[in-house]
Coordinates of C-alpha atoms in Angstrom, one line a residue:
M9 CA 181.3 16.2 190.9
K10 CA 184.4 14.3 190.1
H11 CA 184.1 10.5 190.0
T12 CA 186.8 7.9 190.0
L13 CA 186.2 4.9 187.8
S14 CA 188.2 1.7 188.0
V15 CA 187.9 -0.3 184.8
L16 CA 189.3 -3.8 184.2
V17 CA 190.0 -4.5 180.5
E18 CA 191.6 -7.2 178.4
D19 CA 195.1 -6.1 177.7
E20 CA 194.9 -5.8 173.9
A21 CA 195.9 -3.2 171.3
G22 CA 193.3 -0.5 170.8
V23 CA 191.3 -0.8 174.0
L24 CA 192.4 2.5 175.4
S25 CA 191.7 4.2 172.1
R26 CA 188.2 2.8 172.0
I27 CA 187.5 4.0 175.5
S28 CA 188.9 7.5 174.9
S29 CA 186.9 7.7 171.6
L30 CA 183.7 6.8 173.5
F31 CA 184.3 9.8 175.9
A32 CA 185.2 12.2 173.0
R33 CA 182.1 11.3 171.0
R34 CA 179.9 12.1 173.9
G35 CA 181.8 15.3 174.8
Y36 CA 183.0 14.0 178.2
N37 CA 186.5 14.9 179.4
I38 CA 188.8 12.5 181.2
E39 CA 190.6 14.6 183.8
S40 CA 193.0 11.9 185.0
L41 CA 194.0 8.6 183.4
A42 CA 196.3 5.9 184.6
V43 CA 196.7 2.5 183.0
G44 CA 198.7 -0.5 184.1
Q45 CA 198.8 -4.2 184.3
A46 CA 196.4 -5.7 186.9
E47 CA 196.9 -8.6 189.3
Q48 CA 196.0 -11.1 186.6
G49 CA 198.0 -11.6 183.4
G50 CA 196.4 -10.3 180.2
I51 CA 194.2 -7.8 182.2
S52 CA 194.9 -4.1 182.7
R53 CA 193.3 -1.7 185.2
I54 CA 192.4 1.8 184.0
T55 CA 191.8 4.4 186.7
M56 CA 190.1 7.5 185.4
V57 CA 188.7 10.6 187.0
V58 CA 185.7 12.0 185.2
A59 CA 183.5 15.0 186.0
G60 CA 179.7 14.5 185.9
D61 CA 176.6 13.8 188.0
D62 CA 175.4 10.3 188.9
R63 CA 173.2 10.1 185.8
I64 CA 176.2 10.9 183.5
I65 CA 178.4 8.4 185.3
E66 CA 175.7 5.7 185.0
Q67 CA 175.4 6.4 181.3
I68 CA 179.2 6.2 180.8
T69 CA 179.3 2.9 182.7
K70 CA 176.6 1.4 180.5
Q71 CA 178.5 2.6 177.4
L72 CA 181.8 1.2 178.6
Y73 CA 180.2 -2.2 179.2
K74 CA 179.1 -2.2 175.5
L75 CA 182.7 -2.1 174.4
I76 CA 184.5 -5.3 173.6
N77 CA 187.4 -6.0 176.0
V78 CA 185.8 -4.2 179.0
L79 CA 185.4 -6.7 181.8
K80 CA 184.4 -4.6 184.9
V81 CA 183.5 -1.0 185.6
Q82 CA 183.3 0.3 189.1
D83 CA 182.6 3.8 190.4
I84 CA 184.8 3.9 193.5
T85 CA 184.2 7.5 194.3
E86 CA 182.2 6.8 197.5
I87 CA 184.1 3.6 198.5
P88 CA 187.0 3.8 201.0
C89 CA 190.1 3.7 198.8
V90 CA 193.9 4.1 198.9
E91 CA 194.6 6.8 196.3
R92 CA 198.1 7.8 195.1
E93 CA 199.6 9.9 192.4
L94 CA 203.2 10.5 191.3
M95 CA 204.5 13.9 190.3
L96 CA 207.9 15.0 189.1
L97 CA 208.4 18.7 189.8
K98 CA 211.3 20.9 188.6
V99 CA 211.6 24.0 190.7
N100 CA 214.0 27.0 190.7
A101 CA 216.5 26.6 193.5
S102 CA 219.4 29.0 193.6
S103 CA 222.1 28.9 196.3
S104 CA 220.1 31.6 198.2
N105 CA 216.8 29.7 198.5
R106 CA 217.9 26.1 198.1
S107 CA 217.7 25.3 201.8
E108 CA 214.2 26.7 202.0
V109 CA 213.1 24.6 199.0
L110 CA 214.7 21.5 200.6
E111 CA 212.9 22.1 203.9
L112 CA 209.5 22.4 202.2
A113 CA 210.3 19.3 200.2
Q114 CA 211.0 17.4 203.4
I115 CA 207.7 18.5 204.9
F116 CA 205.9 16.9 202.0
R117 CA 208.1 13.9 202.1
A118 CA 209.3 14.6 198.5
R119 CA 212.5 13.1 197.3
V120 CA 215.2 15.0 195.4
V121 CA 215.9 13.1 192.3
D122 CA 218.1 15.6 190.4
V123 CA 220.2 18.5 191.5
A124 CA 221.3 21.2 189.1
E125 CA 223.1 24.6 189.7
D126 CA 219.9 26.5 189.7
S127 CA 217.1 23.9 190.1
L128 CA 215.9 20.8 191.9
T129 CA 213.8 18.0 190.6
L130 CA 211.5 16.5 193.2
E131 CA 209.6 13.2 193.2
V132 CA 206.3 13.5 195.1
V133 CA 204.0 10.6 195.9
G134 CA 200.7 10.9 197.7
D135 CA 197.1 11.7 197.4
P136 CA 196.0 14.2 194.8
G137 CA 195.5 16.9 197.5
K138 CA 199.1 16.7 198.4
M139 CA 200.1 17.4 194.8
V140 CA 198.1 20.6 194.7
A141 CA 199.4 21.7 198.1
I142 CA 203.1 21.3 197.3
V143 CA 202.7 23.1 193.9
Q144 CA 201.1 26.0 195.8
V145 CA 203.8 26.2 198.3
L146 CA 206.7 26.0 195.8
Q147 CA 205.0 28.3 193.3
K148 CA 206.8 31.3 194.8
F149 CA 210.2 29.9 193.8
G150 CA 209.1 29.4 190.2
I151 CA 208.1 26.0 188.8
R152 CA 209.8 25.1 185.6
E153 CA 208.1 21.8 184.7
I154 CA 205.6 19.3 186.1
A155 CA 204.8 15.8 185.0
R156 CA 202.0 13.9 186.8
T157 CA 200.9 10.3 186.4
G158 CA 197.2 10.7 187.2
K159 CA 195.5 9.1 190.1
I160 CA 195.6 5.4 190.8
S161 CA 193.3 3.8 193.3
L162 CA 192.4 0.5 195.0
T163 CA 189.5 -0.1 197.3
R164 CA 190.4 -0.6 201.0
E165 CA 189.7 -4.2 202.1
S166 CA 189.7 -2.9 205.6
G167 CA 186.8 -0.6 204.8
V168 CA 188.6 2.2 206.7
N169 CA 187.5 5.6 205.3
T170 CA 190.6 7.9 205.6
E171 CA 188.6 10.9 204.4
L172 CA 186.2 10.4 207.3
L173 CA 189.1 10.0 209.7
K174 CA 190.7 13.3 208.4
S175 CA 187.5 15.2 208.8
L176 CA 187.1 13.9 212.4
E177 CA 190.7 14.9 213.2
A178 CA 190.1 18.4 211.7
K179 CA 187.0 18.8 213.9
A180 CA 188.9 17.8 217.0
S181 CA 191.6 20.4 216.3

């Protein structure tokens, strides 16, 4: 199972290196990683997606707390969250299929950020499932390049679980 960890760290040189070394030494892979300044000066939030069962995640959490500069580790996998990812996607778009590519981009609320004679570069923001879906849909045109940020996530103060709402909507359909 994939787990999302939110880690608050002191914003100092080498912190990310120590964290990634910890994972490498134990043979764990970080599937997604996003780092940025947190709400407080001098503190960064690291959001990472890691595969493993509850026992492995508990072990990782204990190991992270042993590192200097790690302030808080939270497994937010089962907590209602707002999750987003940014992807830039360069897709083939000749004059014969450009309107179809643009229509599909509009369905996914993707923005065109660059136009060339034979390609379009799209900016897509949304949950990780949306990223997979748009790539699958645009695959038939030929994807030239993809750059993704990795998932970022914050817990919902409202406590509303959007995954639960989506599953209820799907059952009603």
